[in-house]
Short mmCIF file of C-alpha atoms and ligand atoms in Angstrom, two decimals:
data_model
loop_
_atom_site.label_atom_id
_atom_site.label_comp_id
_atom_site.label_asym_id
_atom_site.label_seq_id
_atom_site.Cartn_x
_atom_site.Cartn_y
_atom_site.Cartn_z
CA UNK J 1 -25.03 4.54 -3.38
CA UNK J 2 -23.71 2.00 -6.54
CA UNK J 3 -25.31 2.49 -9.91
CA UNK J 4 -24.87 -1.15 -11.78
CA UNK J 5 -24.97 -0.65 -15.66
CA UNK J 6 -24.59 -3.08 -18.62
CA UNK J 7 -21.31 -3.33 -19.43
CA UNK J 8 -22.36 -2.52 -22.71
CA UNK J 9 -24.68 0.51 -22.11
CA UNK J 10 -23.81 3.10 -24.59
CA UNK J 11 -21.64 5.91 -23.58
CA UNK J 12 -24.39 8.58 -23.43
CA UNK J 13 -26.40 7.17 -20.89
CA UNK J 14 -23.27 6.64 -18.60
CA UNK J 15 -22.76 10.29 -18.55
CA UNK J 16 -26.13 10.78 -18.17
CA UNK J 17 -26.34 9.25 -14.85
CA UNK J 18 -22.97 11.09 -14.12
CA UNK J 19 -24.38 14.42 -14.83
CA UNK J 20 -27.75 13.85 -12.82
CA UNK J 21 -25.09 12.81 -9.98
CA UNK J 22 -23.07 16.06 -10.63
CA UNK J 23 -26.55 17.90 -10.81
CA UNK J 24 -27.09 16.52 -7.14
CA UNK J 25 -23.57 17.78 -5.51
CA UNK J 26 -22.57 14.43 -5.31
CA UNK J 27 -19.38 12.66 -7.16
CA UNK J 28 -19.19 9.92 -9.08
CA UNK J 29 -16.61 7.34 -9.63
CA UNK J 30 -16.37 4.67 -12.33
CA UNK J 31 -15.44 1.31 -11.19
CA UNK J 32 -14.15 -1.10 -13.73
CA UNK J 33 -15.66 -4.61 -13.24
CA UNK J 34 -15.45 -7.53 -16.00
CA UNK J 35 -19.41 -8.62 -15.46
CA UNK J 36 -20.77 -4.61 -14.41
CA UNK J 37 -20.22 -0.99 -15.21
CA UNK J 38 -20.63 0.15 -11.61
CA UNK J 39 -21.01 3.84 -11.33
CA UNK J 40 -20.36 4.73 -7.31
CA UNK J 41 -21.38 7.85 -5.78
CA UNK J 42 -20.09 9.59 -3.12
CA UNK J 43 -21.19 12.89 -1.50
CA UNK J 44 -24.15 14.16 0.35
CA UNK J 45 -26.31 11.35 -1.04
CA UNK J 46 -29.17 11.97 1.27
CA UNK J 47 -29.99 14.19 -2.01
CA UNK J 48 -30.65 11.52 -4.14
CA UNK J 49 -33.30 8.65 -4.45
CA UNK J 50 -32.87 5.16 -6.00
CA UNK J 51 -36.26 5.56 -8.05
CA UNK J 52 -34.46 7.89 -9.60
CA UNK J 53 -31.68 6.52 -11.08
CA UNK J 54 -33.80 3.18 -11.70
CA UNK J 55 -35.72 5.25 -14.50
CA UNK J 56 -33.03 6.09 -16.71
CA UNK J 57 -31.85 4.56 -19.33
CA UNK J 58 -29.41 1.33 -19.42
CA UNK J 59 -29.42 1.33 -15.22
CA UNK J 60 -29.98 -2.27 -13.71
CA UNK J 61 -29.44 -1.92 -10.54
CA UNK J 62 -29.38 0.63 -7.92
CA UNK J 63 -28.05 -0.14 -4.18
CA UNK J 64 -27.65 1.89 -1.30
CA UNK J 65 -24.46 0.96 0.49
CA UNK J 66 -24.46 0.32 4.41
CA UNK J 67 -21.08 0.74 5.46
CA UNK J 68 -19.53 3.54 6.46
CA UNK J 69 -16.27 3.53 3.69
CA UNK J 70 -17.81 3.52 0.57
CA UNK J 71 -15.44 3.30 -2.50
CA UNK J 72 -12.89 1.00 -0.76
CA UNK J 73 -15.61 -1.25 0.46
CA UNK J 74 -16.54 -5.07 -1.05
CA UNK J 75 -19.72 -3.67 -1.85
CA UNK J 76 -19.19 -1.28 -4.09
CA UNK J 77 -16.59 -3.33 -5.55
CA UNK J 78 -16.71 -6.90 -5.16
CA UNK J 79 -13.53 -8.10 -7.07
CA UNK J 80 -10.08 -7.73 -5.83
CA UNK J 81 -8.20 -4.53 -6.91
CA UNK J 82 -5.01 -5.84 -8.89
CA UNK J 83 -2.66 -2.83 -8.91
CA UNK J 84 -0.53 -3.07 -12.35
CA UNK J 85 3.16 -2.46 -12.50
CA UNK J 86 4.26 -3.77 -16.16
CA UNK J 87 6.61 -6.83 -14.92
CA UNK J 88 4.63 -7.01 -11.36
CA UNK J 89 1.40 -6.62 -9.84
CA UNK J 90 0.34 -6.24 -6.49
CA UNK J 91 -3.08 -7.95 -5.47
CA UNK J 92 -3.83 -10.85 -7.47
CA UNK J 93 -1.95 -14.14 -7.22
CA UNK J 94 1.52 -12.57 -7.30
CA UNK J 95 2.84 -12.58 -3.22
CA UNK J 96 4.89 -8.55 -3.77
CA UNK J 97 8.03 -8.42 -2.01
CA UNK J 98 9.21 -5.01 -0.85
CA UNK J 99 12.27 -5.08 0.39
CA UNK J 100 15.36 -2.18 1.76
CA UNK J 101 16.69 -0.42 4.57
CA UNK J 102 14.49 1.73 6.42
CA UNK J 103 16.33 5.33 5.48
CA UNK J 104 18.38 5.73 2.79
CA UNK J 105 22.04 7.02 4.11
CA UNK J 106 24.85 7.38 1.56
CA UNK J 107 24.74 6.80 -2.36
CA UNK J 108 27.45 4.26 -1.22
CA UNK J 109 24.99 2.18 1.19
CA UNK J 110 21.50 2.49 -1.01
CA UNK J 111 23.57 1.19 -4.25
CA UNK J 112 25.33 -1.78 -2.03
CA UNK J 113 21.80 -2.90 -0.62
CA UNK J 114 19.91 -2.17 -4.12
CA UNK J 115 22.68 -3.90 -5.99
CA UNK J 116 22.42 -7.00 -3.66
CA UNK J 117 18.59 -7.16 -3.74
CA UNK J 118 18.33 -6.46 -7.05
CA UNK J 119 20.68 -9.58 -7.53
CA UNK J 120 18.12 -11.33 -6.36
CA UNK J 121 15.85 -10.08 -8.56
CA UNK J 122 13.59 -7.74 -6.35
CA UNK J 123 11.80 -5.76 -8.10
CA UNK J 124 10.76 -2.94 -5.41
CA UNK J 125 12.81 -1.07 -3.23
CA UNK J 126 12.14 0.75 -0.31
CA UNK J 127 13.86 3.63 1.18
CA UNK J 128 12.74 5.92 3.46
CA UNK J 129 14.42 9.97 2.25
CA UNK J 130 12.24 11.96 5.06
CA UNK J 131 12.12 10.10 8.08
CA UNK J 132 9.25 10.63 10.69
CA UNK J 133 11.16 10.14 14.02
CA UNK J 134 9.64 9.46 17.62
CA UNK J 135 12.64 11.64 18.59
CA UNK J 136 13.69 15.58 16.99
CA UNK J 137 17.30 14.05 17.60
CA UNK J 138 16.96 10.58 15.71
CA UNK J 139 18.61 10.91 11.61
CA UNK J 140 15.67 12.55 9.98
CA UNK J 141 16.64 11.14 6.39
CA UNK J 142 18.95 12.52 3.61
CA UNK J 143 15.68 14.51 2.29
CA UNK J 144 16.62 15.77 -1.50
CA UNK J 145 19.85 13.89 -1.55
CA UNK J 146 17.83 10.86 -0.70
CA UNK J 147 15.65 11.50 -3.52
CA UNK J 148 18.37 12.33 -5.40
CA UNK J 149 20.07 8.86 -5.13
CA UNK J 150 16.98 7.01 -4.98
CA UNK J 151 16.00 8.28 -8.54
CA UNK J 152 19.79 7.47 -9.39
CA UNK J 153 19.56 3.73 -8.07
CA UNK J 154 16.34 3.52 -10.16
CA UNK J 155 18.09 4.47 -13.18
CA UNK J 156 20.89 1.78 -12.51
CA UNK J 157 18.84 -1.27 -11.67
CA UNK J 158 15.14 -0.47 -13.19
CA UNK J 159 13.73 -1.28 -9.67
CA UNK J 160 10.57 0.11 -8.28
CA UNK J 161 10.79 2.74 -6.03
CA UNK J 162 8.68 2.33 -2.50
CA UNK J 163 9.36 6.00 -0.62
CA UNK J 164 7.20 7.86 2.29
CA UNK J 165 5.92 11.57 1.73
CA UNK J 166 6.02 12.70 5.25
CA UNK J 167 4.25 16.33 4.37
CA UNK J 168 2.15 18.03 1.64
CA UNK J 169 5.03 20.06 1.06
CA UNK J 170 7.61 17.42 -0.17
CA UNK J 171 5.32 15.32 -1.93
CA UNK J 172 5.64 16.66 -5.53
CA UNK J 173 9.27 15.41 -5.19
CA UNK J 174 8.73 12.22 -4.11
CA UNK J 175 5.74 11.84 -6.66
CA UNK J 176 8.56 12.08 -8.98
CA UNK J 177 10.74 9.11 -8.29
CA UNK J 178 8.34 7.24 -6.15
CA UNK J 179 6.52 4.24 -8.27
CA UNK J 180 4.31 3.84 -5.08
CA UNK J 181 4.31 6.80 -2.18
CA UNK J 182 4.53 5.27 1.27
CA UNK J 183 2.06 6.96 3.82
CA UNK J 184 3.27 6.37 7.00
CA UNK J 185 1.92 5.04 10.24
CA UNK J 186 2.02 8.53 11.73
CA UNK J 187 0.31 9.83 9.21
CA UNK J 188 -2.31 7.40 8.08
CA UNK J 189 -4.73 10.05 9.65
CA UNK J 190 -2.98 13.58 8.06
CA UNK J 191 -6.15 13.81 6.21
CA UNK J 192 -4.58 16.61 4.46
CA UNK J 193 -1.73 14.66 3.15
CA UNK J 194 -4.34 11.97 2.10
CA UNK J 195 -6.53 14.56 0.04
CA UNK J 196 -3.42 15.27 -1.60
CA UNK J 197 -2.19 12.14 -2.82
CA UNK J 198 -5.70 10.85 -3.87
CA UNK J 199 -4.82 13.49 -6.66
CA UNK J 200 -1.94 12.21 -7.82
CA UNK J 201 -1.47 9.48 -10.44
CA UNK J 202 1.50 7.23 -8.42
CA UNK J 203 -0.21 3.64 -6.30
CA UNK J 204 0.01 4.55 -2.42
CA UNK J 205 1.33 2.72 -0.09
CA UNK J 206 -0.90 3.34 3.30
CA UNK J 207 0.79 1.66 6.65
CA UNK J 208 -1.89 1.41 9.65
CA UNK J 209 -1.80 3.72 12.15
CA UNK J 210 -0.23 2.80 15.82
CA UNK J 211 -3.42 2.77 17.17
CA UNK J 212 -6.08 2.28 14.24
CA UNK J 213 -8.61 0.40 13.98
CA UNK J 214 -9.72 -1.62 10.65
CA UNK J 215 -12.41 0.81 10.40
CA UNK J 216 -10.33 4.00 11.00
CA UNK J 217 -7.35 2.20 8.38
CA UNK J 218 -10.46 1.84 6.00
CA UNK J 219 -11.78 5.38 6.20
CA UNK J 220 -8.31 6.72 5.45
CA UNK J 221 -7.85 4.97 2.58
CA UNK J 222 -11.67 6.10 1.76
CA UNK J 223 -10.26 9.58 1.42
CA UNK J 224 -7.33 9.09 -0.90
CA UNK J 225 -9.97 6.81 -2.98
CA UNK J 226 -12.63 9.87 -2.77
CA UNK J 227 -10.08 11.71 -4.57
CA UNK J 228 -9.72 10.22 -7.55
CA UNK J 229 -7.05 7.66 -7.02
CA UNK J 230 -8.13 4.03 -6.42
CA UNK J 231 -4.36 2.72 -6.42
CA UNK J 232 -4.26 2.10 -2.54
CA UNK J 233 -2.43 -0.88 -1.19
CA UNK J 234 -2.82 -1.17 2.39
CA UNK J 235 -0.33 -2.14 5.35
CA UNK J 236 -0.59 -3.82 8.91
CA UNK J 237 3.18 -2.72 10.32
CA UNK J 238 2.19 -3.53 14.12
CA UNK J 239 0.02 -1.65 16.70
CA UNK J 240 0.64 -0.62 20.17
CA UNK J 241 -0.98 -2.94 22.93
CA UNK J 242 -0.02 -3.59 26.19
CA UNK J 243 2.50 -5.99 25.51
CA UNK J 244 6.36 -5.16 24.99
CA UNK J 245 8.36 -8.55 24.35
CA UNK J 246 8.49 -7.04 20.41
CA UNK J 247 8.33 -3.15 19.64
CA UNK J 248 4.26 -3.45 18.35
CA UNK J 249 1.94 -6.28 18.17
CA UNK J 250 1.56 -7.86 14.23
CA UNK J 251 -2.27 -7.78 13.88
CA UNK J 252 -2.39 -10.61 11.82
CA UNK J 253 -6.31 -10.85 12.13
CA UNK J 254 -6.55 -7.53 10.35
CA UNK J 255 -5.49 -9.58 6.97
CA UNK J 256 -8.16 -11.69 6.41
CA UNK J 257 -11.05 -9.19 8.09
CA UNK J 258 -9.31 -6.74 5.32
CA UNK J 259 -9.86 -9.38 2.96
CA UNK J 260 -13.71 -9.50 3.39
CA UNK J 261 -14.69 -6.17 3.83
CA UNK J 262 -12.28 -4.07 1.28
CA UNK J 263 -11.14 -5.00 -2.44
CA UNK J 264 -7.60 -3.11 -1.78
CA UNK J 265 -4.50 -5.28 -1.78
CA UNK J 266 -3.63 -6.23 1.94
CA UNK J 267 0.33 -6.42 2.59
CA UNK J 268 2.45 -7.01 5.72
CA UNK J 269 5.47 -4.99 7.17
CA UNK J 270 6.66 -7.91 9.85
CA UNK J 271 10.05 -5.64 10.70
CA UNK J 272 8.00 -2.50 12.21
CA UNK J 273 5.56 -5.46 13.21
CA UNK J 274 7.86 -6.93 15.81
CA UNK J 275 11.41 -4.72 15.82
CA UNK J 276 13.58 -7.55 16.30
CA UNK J 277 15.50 -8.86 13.01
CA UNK J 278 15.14 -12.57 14.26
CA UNK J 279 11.57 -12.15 14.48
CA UNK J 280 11.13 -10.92 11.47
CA UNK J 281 10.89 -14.49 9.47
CA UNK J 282 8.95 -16.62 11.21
CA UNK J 283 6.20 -13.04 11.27
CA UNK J 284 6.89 -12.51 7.59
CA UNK J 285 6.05 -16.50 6.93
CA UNK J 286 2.53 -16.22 8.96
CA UNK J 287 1.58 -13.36 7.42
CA UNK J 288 1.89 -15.27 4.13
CA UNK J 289 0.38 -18.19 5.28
CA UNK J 290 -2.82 -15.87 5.90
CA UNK J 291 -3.06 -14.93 2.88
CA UNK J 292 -1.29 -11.01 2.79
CA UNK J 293 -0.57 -9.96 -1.42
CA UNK J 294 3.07 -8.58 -0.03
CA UNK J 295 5.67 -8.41 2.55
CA UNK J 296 7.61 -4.96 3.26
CA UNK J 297 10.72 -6.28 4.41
CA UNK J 298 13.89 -3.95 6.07
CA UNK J 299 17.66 -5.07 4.89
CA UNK J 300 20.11 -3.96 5.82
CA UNK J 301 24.23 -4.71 4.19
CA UNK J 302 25.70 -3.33 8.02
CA UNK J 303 22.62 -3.36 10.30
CA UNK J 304 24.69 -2.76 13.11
CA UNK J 305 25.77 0.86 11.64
CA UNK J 306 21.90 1.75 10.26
CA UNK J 307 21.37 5.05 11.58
CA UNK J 308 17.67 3.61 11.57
CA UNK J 309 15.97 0.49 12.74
CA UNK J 310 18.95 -1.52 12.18
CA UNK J 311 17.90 -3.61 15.01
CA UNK J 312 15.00 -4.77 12.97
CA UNK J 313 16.51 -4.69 9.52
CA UNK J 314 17.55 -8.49 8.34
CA UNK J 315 21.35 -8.67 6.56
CA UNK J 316 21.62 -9.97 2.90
CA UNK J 317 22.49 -13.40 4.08
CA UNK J 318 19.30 -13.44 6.38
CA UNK J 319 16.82 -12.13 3.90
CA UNK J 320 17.58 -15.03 1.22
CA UNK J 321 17.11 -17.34 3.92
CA UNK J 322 13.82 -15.33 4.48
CA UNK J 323 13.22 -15.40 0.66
CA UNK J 324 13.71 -19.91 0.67
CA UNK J 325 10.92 -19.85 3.72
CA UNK J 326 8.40 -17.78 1.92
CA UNK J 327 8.54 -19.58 -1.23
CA UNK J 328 7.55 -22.74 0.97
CA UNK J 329 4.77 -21.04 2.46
CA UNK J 330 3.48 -19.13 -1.02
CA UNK J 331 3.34 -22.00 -2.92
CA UNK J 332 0.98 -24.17 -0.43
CA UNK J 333 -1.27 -20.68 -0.99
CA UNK J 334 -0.70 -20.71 -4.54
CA UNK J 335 0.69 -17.39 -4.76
CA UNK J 336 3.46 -17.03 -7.17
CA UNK J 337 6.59 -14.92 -5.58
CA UNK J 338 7.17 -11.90 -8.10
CA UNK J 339 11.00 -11.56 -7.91
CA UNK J 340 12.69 -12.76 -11.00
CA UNK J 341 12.81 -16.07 -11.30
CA UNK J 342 14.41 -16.97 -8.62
CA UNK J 343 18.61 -16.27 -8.27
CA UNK J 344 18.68 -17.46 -4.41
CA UNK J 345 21.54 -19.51 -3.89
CA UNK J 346 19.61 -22.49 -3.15
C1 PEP F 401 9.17 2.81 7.72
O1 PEP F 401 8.59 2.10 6.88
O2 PEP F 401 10.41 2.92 7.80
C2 PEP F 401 8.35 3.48 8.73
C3 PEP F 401 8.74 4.61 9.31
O3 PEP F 401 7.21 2.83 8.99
P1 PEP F 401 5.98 3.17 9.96
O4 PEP F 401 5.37 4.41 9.41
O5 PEP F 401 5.12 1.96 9.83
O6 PEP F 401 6.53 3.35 11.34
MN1 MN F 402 11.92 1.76 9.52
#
């Protein structure tokens, strides 16, 4: 159910409606809007009536909401979430690019690659320090000492940090350096780990599960939401169909459908999408042309000696070239690209 207030209804009755909600077992959640104070409610809501609400003071509007996800859903909040990062933003106008090798491996390596990208003035790097692995034998990440140098390569460059909390038990750590916490594919149904980082403060990054569906990618996001934190950006990264001429299958349709049903900030992993670095491009370009807020792109300095998905991850050289392509595309979208004004050696 969505309470719609004035946006100028005075302070008392807001909590007013909030207590009757807390009165009913039932949560509410505030949603900033520019033309309505929209009060959602989430919770056993079979409890509560729209006469009701419609009674009390300063309350326009009261709806009942059909779909299943609630707080991440259009209609509880029509307008587009814009996620704020002081010199960026991810899900407005700016097109976000994420962009790093898929583990970090030495202080030596994550300071060459940050160093380069930063160059080119990206402003968010991603690293993976705990790796989920398809195999107990695959590099499993540096752990600490990957959070230890990613926190160090922040401090060097200023850039953002984009790093997956693979458990409950390692995510205070990685809340710590992490600007956005990167839920991966595996995970994106570890409801657990989702309750827990709705209660933390840091924007999450939540990749789509291998075999998810819109709805299921949705209702996960529901729960970090239900929690308390609305900062959820989502990510198609490929699922599994039947065909194997690339690693996964780049749902590309998910973008726009995303785009109607759910205010969260849609972006695009193209390297997991297809697993092959000269793929990667031409992916990364559609994905822009329909309209995703980001790419999440894997570079590599030495793919061939990545001790993970090197095979996918694009060298320096490569990703500029990537960089020149996108621009093309973003401005025929009118997205602006949000790494500093542009350094690509053109
Ligand atoms: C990654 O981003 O390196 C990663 C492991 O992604 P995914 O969870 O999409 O496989
Ligand atoms: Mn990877």
């Amino acid at each position: 159910m969505l309470i719609l207030m004035g946006l100028n209804a005075p302070r008392k009755d807001v909590e007013k409606v909030k207590e009757k909600i807390v009165s009913k077992q039932c949560t509410p959640h505030e949603i900033p809007g520019s033309l309505k104070l929209a009060i959602g409610i989430t919770g056993p809501s079979g409890n509560l009536t729209i006469e009701e609400f419609l009674g009390m003071d300063s309350v326009d509007e009261v709806i009942r909401i059909s779909k299943p996800y609630k707080l991440v859903g259009r209609e509880m909040k029509p307008e587009d979430t814009v996620i704020d990062f002081g010199n960026a933003s991810i899900g407005g106008d700016e097109l976000t690019i994420i962009a790093g090798p898929c583990s970090v491996e030495s202080k030596d390596q994550i300071f060459e690659i940050a160093g380069a990208l930063n160059e080119l003035g990206i402003k968010f790097l991603r690293a993976g320090a705990y790796k989920p692995r398809s195999s107990p034998y695959s590099f499993q990440g540096l752990k600490e000492k990957g959070v230890e140098y990613l926190a160090e390569v922040k401090k060097e460059f200023g850039m953002k940090i984009v790093t997956e909390a693979k458990d409950t038990q390692t995510l205070p750590l990685i809340a710590e350096v992490a600007d956005i916490v990167q839920i991966g594919a595996r995970n994106m149904q570890n409801f657990s780990l989702l309750e827990e980082v709705g209660k933390i403060k840091n924007p999450i990054l939540l990749k789509r599960g291998l075999a998810a569906k819109m709805e299921d990618l949705l209702m996960s996001a529901e729960y970090i939401l239900s929690q308390g934190n609305y900062n959820v950006i989502l990510c198609e990264r490929g699922i599994r169909t039947f065909e194997t001429h690339t690693r996964n299958t780049l749902d590309l349709n998910i973008v726009p459908v995303i785009k109607k049903h759910s205010h969260l900030p849609i972006i695009v992993d193209p390297s997991h999408g297809v697993g092959i670095w000269d793929k990667v491009t031409p992916m990364a370009m559609a994905a822009v042309a329909c309209g995703a807020h980001g790419l999440m792109i894997e570079v590599h300095s030495h793919p061939e000696k990545a001790l993970s998905d090197g095979y996918q991850s694009l060298t320096i050289k490569n990703f500029k070239s990537l960089l020149e392509n996108i621009e093309k595309i973003a401005s025929v979208v009118n997205k602006r690209m949000n790494y500093a004004e542009l350094h690509v050696d053109k």
